[in-house]
Coordinates of C-alpha atoms and ligand atoms in Angstrom, one line a residue:
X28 CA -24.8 -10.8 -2.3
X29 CA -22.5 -11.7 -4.9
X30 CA -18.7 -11.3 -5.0
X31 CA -16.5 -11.5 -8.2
X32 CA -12.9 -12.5 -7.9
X33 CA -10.4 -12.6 -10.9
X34 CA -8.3 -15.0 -9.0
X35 CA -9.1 -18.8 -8.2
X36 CA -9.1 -18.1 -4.5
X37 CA -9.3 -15.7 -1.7
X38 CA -5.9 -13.8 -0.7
X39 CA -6.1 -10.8 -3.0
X40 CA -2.6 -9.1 -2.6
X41 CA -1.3 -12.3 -0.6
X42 CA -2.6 -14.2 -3.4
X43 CA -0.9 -12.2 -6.3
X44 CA 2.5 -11.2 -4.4
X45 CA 4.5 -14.2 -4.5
X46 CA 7.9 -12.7 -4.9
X47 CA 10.7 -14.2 -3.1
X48 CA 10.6 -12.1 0.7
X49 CA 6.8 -10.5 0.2
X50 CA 5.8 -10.2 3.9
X51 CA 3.9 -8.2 5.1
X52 CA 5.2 -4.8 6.9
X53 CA 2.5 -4.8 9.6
X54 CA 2.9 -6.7 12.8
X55 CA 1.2 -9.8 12.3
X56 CA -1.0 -9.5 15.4
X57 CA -2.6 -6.4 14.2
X58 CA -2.8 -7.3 10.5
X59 CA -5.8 -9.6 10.8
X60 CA -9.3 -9.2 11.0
X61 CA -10.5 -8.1 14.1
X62 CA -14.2 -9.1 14.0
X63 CA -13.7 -12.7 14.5
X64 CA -12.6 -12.5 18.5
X65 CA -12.1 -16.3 19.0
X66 CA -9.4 -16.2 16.0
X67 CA -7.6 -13.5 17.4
X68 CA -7.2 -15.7 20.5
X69 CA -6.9 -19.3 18.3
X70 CA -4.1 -17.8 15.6
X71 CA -0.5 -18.5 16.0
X72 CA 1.6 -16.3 13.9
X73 CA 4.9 -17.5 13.2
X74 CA 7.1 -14.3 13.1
X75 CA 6.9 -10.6 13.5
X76 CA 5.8 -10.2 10.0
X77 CA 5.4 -13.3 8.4
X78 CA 6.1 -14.5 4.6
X79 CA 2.9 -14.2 1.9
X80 CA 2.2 -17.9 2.3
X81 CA 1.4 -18.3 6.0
X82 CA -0.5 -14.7 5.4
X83 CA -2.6 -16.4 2.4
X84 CA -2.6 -19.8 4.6
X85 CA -4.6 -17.1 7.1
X86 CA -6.7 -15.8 4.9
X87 CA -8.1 -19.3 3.1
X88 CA -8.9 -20.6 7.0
X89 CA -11.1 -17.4 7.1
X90 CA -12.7 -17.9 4.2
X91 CA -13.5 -21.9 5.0
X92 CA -14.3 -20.8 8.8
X93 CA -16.9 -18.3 7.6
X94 CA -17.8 -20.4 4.8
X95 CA -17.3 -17.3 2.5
X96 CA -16.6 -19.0 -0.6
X97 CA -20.4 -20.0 -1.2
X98 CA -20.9 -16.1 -2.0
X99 CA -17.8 -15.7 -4.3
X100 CA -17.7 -16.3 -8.2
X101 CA -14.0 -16.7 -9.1
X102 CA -11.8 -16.7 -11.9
X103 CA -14.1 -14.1 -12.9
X104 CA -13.0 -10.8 -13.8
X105 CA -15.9 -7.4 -13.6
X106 CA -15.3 -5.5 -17.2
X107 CA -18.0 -2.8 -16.7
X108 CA -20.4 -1.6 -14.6
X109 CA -23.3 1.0 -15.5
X110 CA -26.0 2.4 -13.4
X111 CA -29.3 2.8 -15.2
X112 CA -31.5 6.0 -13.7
X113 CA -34.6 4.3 -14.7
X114 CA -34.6 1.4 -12.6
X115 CA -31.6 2.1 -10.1
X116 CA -30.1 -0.6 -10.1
X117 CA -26.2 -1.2 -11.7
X118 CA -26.1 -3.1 -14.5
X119 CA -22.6 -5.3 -14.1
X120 CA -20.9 -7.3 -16.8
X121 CA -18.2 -9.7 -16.1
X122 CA -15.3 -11.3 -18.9
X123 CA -17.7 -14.7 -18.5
X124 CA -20.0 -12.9 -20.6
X125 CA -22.4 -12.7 -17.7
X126 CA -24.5 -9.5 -16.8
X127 CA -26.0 -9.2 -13.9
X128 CA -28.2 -6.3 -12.1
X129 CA -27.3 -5.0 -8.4
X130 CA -29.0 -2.3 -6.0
X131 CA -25.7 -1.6 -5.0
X132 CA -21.5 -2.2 -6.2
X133 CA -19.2 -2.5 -3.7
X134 CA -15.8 -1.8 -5.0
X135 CA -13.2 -4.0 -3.2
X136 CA -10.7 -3.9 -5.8
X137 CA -7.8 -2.9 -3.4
X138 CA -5.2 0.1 -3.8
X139 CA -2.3 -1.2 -4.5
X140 CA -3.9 -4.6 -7.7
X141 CA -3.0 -2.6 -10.8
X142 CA 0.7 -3.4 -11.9
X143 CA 2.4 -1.2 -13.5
X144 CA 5.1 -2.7 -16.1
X145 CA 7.0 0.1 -17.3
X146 CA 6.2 0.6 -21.2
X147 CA 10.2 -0.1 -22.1
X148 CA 11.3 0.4 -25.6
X149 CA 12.5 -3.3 -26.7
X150 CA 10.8 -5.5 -23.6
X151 CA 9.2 -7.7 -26.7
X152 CA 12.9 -8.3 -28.1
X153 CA 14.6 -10.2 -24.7
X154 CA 15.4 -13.5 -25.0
X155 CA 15.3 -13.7 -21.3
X156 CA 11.9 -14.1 -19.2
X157 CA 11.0 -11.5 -17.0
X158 CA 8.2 -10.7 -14.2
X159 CA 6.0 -8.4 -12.8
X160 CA 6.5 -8.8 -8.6
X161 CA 2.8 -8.9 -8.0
X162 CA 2.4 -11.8 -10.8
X163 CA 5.1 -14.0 -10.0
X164 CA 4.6 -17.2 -11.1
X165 CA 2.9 -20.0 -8.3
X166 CA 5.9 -22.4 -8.8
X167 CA 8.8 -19.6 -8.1
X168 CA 11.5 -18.6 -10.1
X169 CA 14.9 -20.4 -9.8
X170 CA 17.6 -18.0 -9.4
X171 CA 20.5 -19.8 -9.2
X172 CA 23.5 -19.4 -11.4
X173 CA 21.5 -16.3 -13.6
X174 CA 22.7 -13.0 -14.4
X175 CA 19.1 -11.4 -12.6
X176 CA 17.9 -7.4 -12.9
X177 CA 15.5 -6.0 -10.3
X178 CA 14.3 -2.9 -11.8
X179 CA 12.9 -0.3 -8.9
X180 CA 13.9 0.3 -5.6
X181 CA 10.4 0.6 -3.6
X182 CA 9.1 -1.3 -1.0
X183 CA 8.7 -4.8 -3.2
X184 CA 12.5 -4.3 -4.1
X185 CA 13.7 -3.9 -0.8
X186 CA 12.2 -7.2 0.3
X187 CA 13.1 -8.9 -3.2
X188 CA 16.8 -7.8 -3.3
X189 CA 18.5 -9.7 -0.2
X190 CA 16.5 -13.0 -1.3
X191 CA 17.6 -13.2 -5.1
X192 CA 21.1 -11.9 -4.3
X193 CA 21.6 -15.4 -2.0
X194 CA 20.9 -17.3 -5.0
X195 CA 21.6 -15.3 -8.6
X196 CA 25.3 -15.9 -10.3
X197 CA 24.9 -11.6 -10.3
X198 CA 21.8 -9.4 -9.4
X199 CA 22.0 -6.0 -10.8
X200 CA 19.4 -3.4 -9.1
X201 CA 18.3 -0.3 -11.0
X202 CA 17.4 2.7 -9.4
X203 CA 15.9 5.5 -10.1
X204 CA 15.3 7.1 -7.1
X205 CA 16.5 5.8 -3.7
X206 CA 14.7 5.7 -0.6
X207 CA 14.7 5.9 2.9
X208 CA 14.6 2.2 4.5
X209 CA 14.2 0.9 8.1
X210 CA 14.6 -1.6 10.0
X211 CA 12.0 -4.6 9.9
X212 CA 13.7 -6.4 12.9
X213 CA 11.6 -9.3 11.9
X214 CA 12.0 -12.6 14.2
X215 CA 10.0 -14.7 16.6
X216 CA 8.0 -12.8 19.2
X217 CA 8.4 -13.3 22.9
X218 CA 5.5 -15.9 23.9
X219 CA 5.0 -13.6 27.1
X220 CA 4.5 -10.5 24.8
X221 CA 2.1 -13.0 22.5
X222 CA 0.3 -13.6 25.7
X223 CA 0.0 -10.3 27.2
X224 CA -1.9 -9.3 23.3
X225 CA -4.1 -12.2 23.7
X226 CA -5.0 -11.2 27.1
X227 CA -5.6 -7.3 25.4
X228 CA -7.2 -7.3 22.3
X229 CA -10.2 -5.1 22.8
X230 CA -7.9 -2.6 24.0
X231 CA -5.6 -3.0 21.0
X232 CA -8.3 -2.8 19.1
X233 CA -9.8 0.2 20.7
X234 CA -6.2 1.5 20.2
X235 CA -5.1 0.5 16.8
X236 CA -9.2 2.2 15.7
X237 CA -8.1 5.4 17.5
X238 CA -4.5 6.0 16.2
X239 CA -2.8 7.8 13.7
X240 CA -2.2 5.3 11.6
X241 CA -3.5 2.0 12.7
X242 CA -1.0 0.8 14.9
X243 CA 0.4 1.0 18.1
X244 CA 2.6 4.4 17.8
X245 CA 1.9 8.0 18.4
X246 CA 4.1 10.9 17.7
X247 CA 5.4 12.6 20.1
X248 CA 3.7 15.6 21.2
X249 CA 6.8 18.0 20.3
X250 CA 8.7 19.4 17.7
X251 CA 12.1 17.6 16.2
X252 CA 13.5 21.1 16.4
X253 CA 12.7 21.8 20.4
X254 CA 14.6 18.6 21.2
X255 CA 18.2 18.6 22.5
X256 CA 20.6 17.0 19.8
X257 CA 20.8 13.9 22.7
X258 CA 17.3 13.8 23.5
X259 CA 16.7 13.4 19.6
X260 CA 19.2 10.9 19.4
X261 CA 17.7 8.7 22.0
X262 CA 14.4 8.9 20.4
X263 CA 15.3 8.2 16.7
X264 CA 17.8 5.0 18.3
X265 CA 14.7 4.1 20.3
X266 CA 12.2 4.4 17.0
X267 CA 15.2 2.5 14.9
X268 CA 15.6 -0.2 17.4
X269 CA 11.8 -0.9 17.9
X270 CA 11.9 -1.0 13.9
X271 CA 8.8 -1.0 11.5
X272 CA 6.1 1.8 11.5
X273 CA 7.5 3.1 15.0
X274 CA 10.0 5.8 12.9
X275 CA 7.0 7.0 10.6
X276 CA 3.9 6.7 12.6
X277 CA 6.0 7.5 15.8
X278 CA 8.4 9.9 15.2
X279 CA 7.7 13.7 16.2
X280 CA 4.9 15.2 15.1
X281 CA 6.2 17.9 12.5
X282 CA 8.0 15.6 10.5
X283 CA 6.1 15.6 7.0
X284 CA 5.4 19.6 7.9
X285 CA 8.7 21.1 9.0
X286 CA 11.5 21.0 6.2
X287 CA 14.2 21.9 9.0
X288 CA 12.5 18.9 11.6
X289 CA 12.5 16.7 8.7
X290 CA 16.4 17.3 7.7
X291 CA 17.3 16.0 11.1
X292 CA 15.3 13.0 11.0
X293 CA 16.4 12.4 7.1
X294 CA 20.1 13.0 8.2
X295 CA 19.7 10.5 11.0
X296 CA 19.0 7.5 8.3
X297 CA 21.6 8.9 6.1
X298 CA 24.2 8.6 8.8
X299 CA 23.0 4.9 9.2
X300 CA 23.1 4.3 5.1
X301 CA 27.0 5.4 5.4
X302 CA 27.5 2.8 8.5
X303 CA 26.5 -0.2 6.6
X304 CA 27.6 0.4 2.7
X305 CA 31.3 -0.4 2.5
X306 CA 31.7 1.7 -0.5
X307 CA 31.0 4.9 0.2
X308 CA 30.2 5.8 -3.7
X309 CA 27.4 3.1 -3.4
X310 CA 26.3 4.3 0.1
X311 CA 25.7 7.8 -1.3
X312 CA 23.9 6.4 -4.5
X313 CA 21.7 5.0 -1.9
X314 CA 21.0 7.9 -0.2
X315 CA 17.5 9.9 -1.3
X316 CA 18.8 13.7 -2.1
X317 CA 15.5 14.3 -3.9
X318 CA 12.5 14.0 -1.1
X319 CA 12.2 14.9 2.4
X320 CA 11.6 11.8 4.6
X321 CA 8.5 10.0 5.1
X322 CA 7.4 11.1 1.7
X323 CA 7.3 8.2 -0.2
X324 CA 6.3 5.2 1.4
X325 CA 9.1 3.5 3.9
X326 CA 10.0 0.1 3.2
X327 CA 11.1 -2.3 5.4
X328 CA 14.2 -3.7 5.0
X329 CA 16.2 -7.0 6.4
X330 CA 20.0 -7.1 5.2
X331 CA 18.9 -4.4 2.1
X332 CA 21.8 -2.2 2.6
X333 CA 24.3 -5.2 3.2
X334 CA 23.5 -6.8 0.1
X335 CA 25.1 -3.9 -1.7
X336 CA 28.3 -5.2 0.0
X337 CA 28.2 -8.4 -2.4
X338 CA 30.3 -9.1 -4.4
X339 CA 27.8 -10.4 -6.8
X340 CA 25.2 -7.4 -6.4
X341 CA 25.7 -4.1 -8.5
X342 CA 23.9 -0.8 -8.0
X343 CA 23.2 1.4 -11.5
X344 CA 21.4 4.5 -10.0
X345 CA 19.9 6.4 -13.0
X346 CA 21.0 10.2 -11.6
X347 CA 25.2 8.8 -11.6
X348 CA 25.3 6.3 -13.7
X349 CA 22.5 6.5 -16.3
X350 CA 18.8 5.7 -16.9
X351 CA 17.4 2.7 -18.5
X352 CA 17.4 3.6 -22.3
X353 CA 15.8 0.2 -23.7
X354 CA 15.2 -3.5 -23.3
X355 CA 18.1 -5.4 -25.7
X356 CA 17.7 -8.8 -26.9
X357 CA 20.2 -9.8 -24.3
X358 CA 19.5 -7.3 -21.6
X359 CA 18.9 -3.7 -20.4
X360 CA 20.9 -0.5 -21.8
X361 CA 21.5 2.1 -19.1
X362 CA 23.5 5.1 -19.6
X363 CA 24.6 4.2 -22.9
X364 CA 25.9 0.4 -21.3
X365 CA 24.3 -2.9 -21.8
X366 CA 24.0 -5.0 -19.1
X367 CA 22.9 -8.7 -20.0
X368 CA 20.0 -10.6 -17.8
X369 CA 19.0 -14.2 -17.8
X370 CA 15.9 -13.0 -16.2
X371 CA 14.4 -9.4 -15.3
X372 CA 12.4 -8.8 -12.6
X373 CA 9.9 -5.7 -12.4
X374 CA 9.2 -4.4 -8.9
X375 CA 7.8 -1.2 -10.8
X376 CA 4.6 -0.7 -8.2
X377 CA 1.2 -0.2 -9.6
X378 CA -1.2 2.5 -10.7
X379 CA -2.3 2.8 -7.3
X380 CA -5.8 3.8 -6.1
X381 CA -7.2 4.8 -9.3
X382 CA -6.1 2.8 -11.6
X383 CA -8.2 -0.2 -10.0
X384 CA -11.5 1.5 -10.3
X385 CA -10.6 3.2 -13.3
X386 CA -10.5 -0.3 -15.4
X387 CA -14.0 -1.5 -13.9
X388 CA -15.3 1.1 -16.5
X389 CA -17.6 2.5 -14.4
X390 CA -20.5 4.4 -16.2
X391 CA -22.6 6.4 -13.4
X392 CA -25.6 9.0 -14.5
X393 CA -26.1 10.0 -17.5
X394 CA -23.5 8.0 -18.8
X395 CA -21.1 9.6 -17.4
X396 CA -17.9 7.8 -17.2
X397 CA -15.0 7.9 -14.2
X398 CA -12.4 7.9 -16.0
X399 CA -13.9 11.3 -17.8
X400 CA -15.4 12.3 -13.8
X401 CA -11.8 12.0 -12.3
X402 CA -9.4 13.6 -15.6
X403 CA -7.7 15.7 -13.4
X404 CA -7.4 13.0 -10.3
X405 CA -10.3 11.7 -8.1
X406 CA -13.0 13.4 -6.6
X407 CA -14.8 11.4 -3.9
X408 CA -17.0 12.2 -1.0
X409 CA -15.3 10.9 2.4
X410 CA -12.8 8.5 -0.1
X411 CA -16.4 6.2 -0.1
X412 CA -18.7 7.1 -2.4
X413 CA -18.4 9.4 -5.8
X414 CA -21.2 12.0 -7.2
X415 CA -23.3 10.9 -9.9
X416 CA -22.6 7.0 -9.1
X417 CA -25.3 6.4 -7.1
X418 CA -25.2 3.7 -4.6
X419 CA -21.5 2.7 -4.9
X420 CA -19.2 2.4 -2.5
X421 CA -14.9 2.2 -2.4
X422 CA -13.2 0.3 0.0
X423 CA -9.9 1.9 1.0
X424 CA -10.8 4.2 -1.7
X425 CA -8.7 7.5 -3.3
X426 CA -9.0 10.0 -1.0
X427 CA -9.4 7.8 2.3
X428 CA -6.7 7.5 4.6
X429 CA -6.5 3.8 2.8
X430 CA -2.6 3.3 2.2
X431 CA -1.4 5.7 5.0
X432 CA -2.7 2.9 7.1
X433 CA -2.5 -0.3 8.5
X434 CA -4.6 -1.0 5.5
X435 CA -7.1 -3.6 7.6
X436 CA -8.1 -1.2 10.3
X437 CA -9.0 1.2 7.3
X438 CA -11.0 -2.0 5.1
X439 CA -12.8 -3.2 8.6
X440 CA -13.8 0.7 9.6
X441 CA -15.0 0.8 5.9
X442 CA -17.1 -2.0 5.5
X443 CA -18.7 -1.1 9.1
X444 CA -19.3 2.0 7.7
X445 CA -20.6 0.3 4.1
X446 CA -23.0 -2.2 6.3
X447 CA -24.5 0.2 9.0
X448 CA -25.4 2.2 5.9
X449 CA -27.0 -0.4 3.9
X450 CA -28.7 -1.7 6.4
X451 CA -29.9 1.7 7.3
X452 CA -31.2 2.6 3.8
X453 CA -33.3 -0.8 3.9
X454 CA -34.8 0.3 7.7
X455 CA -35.6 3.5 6.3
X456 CA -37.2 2.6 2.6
X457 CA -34.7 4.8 0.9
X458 CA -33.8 3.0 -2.6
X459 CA -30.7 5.6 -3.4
X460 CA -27.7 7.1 -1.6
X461 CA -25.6 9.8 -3.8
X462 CA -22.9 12.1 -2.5
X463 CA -24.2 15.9 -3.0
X464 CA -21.7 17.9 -5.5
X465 CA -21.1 20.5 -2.9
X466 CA -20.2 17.8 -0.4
X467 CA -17.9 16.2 -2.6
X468 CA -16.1 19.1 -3.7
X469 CA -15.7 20.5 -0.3
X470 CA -14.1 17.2 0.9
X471 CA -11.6 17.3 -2.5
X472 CA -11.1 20.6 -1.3
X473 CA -9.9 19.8 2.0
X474 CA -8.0 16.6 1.6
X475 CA -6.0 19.0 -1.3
X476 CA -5.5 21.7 1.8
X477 CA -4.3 19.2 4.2
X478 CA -1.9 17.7 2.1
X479 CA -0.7 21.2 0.7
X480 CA 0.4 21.7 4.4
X481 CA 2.6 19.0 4.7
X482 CA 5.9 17.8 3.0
X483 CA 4.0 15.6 0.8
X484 CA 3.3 17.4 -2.4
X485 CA 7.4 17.8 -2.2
X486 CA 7.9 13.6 -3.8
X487 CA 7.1 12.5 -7.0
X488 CA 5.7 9.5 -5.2
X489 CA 2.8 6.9 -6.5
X490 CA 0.9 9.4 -3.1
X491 CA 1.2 11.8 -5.6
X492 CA 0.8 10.1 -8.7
X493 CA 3.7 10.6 -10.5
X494 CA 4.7 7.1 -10.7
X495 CA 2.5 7.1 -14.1
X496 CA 3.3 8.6 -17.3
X497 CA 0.2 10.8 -18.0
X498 CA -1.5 10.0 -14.8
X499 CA -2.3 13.7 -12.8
X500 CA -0.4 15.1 -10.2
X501 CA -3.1 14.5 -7.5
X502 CA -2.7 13.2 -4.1
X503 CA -4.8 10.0 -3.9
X504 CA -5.2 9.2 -0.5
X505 CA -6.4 11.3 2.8
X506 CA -4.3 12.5 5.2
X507 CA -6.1 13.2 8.6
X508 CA -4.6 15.6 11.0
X509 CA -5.8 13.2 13.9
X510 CA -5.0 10.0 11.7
X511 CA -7.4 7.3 11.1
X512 CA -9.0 8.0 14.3
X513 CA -9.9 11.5 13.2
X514 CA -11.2 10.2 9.8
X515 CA -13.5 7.3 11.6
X516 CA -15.3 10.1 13.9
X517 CA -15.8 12.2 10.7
X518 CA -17.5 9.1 8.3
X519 CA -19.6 8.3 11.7
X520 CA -20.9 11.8 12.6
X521 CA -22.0 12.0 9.1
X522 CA -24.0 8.7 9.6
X523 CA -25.0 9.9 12.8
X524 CA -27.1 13.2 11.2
X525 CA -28.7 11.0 8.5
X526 CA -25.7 10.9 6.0
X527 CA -25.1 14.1 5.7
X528 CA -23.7 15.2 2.7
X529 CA -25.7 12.7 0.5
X530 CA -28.3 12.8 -1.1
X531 CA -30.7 9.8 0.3
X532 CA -34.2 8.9 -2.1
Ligands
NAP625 P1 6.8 1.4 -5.7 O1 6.9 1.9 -4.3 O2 6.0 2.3 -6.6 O3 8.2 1.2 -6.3 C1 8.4 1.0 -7.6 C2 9.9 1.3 -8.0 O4 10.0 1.1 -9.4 C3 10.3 2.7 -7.6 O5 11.7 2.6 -7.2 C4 10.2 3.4 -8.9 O6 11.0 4.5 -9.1 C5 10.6 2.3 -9.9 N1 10.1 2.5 -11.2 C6 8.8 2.6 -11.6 N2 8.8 2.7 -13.0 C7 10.1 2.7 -13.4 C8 10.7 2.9 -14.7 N3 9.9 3.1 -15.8 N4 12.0 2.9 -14.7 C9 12.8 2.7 -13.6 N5 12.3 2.5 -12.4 C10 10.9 2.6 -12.3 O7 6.2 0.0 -5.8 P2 6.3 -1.3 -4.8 O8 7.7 -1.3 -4.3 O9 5.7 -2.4 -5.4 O10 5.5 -0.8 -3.6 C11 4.2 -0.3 -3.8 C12 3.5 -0.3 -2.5 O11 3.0 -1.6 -2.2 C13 4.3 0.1 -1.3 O12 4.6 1.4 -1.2 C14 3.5 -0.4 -0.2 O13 2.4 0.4 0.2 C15 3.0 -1.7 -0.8 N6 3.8 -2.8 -0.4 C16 3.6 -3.4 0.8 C17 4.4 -4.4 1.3 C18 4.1 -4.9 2.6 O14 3.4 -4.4 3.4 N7 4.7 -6.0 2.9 C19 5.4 -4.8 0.5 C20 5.7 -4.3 -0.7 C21 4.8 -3.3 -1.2 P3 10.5 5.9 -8.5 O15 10.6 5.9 -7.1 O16 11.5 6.9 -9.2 O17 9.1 6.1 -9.0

């Protein structure tokens, strides 16, 4: 086995991600690897959700523990990848000039790698410096006494905001579409409660495999709209005060289908944006009016809505107050004003899910590109394996339940899934494994029909594509009606009657 790595270590995201306030949004003590039973009990984990460097700090004592370096060529970046019918094997080139031949490619590349850096008229004109979130530079960026711009207003930007407004002269946020933010409640957590998840883990684990969405919350089993205005209440305080993944993954269970169940839970965060903005102008900016909750990904935020009470932080929402025009030499012009920026940071978000495997320029059969094979938006069989690119796997793949998740309960039940049916093929003598056509348009087809049933399609989210210019409306990952749990049973009984669905020689 050989791995390629464009970075000098292990850490992918954590590696990448240094922005000031990256955390992760996962509780830390189910956003490990679980296979590795003595680490789960050995690990301290500083906080709730702890900052990118004790995450990476994590990741490089796995790697040295497992002694998984040995396998791993970095600094080495995969630039195409073809599979030749003759003697099945990939051919794989890397940008070392290297070409290598596999039986199989395993694409790791990870959702959420591909930044996107918003093609702005001007950008080569500013005299200032600007970053990408996801490449910040190792040594940091000094804040203090600069004029700063944060442009977007997802997840990265709710954690980026609060940290470069302690330090910036002025931090200026551009938005272009708000977003519904909860709580993180971040902090230390109780030693008793550390304890009594030590004492637990095959049962968390058990749990965490089984749930909707890889963690510890289920929705509850009723409608927003059969509740009594106070039992509702109760639950969405409860949900808020727990903070995290309990509002989405736990609220009730018609909330991304009903519009009406939706409203109530949409109004309930709305209601808490007004509480905390001083300046009600700036608290209704801040309030989404174009997507139903739970639509776009939820970030996590600590003091996001306070910072908007600065005095040195200033809010230009692109509906009220004008969208970014062009990159000046001093700044950014919005609505016909220039603002002027020492330094502006992009926490644009990526091409997610596609855009990864798209620029391994993949060539399967015949040929046949992926970028030609998925035009109109992906086509996979089970969000694993594509037709006509024999013996090729995804990890967290489009059209897998992948970024709906607690992404490493999705990576570990994908690699099981990747290992059990390697190791099969070898056991049985079969040299090539190939989703059938029929299979993989009947699973396009149904990840299409669940989706159409819920509130999803309704957000021009990066779900949904629509965070890229030219990029198809599709929606790139899988939604499960019975959650990640539902989607594990599905990939197994399909191993279990001799990969059905493939096509195995
Ligand atoms: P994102 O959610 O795609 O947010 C990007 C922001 O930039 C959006 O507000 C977007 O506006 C805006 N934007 C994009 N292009 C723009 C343009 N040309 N002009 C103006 N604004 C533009 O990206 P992200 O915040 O990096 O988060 C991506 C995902 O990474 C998250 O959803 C999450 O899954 C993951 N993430 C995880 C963690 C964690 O677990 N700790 C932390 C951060 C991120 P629109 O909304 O209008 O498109």
């Amino acid at each position: 086995m050989q791995v390629y790595e464009e970075a000098e270590t292990v850490g992918s995201t954590w590696y990448w991600n240094r922005y000031p306030g990256a955390r992760c949004d996962s509780e830390a003590y189910i956003y490990c690897f679980t296979w590795d039973k003595q680490l789960l009990q050995e690990w301290e984990w500083s906080e709730r959700y702890p900052e990118q460097p004790e995450i990476l700090r994590y990741l490089e004592h796995v790697a040295k523990r497992h002694d998984l370096r040995s396998n791993i060529q970095f600094n080495t970046r995969v630039i195409g990848a073809e599979f030749d019918a003759v003697t099945n094997l990939w051919k794989v080139q890397t940008d070392k000039g290297e070409e290598v031949t596999a039986c199989y490619v395993i694409a790791a590349v990870g959702p959420l790698s591909y930044a996107n850096t918003p093609q702005l008229n001007g950008l080569e004109k500013f005299n200032g410096r600007f970053y990408h979130t996801s490449r910040f530079p190792h040594a940091g960026v000094d804040f203090t006494n600069k004029r700063v711009a944060v442009v977007g207003t997802g997840a990265t930007a709710v954690q980026v905001v609060p940290e470069i407004a302690r330090s910036a002269t002025q931090l200026t946020v551009f938005q272009r579409t708000a977003n519904y933010c909860v709580p993180a409640r971040n902090g230390k957590v109780d030693p008793d409660l550390v304890k009594a998840r030590k004492a637990d883990y095959d049962g968390i684990i058990k749990r965490i495999r089984e749930s909707r969405g890889g963690f510890e919350h289920w929705p509850i089993r009723k409608s927003a709209l059969q509740a009594t205005p106070e039992e509702r209440e109760r639950e969405f305080d409860r949900m808020w005060d727990t903070g995290g993944f309990a509002f989405w993954a736990g609220n009730y269970q018609d909330i991304l289908i009903s519009q009406k169940a939706n409203d109530l839970c949409a109004d309930y965060i709305k209601r808490k944006i007004r509480e905390r903005v001083k300046d009600p102008i700036v608290a209704e900016k801040l309030i989404p009016k174009d997507h139903p909750y739970g639509t776009k990904r939820q970030p996590l935020e600590t003091n996001y809505y306070e910072t908007f009470n600065k005095d040195n932080v200033l809010l230009v929402d692109a509906s009220t107050d004008g969208a970014i025009e062009e990159i000046t030499e001093e700044g950014i012009r919005a609505g016909g004003k220039e603002y002027e920026f020492d330094i502006i940071v992009f926490a644009t978000g990526f091409d997610a899910l596609t855009g990864p495997l798209k620029a391994l320029n993949l060539k399967g059969r015949d040929g046949q590109r992926l970028d030609q094979a998925w035009a109109d938006g992906p086509h996979t069989y089970l969000g694993l394996s594509i037709a006509g690119f024999p013996n090729l796997f995804t990890i967290t793949g489009p059209q897998s339940p992948s970024v709906l998740s607690n992404v490493p309960v999705s990576i570990e039940q994908h690699v099981e899934w990747i290992t059990d049916c390697i190791d099969n093929m070898r056991k049985t003598g079969k040299a090539i494994i190939e989703a059938a056509q029929q299979a993989q348009d009947e699973w396009v087809a149904r990840v299409n029909q669940i989706v159409n049933m819920t509130l999803m399609p309704r957000a021009n989210s990066w779900y949904m594509g629509a965070n890229i210019a030219d990029k198809p409306r599709a929606f790139l990952a899988y939604l499960d009606p019975l959650g990640v749990g539902g989607y594990r049973k599905r990939c197994d009984e399909v191993a279990a009657k001799g990969y059905s669905g493939f096509t195995l020689a």
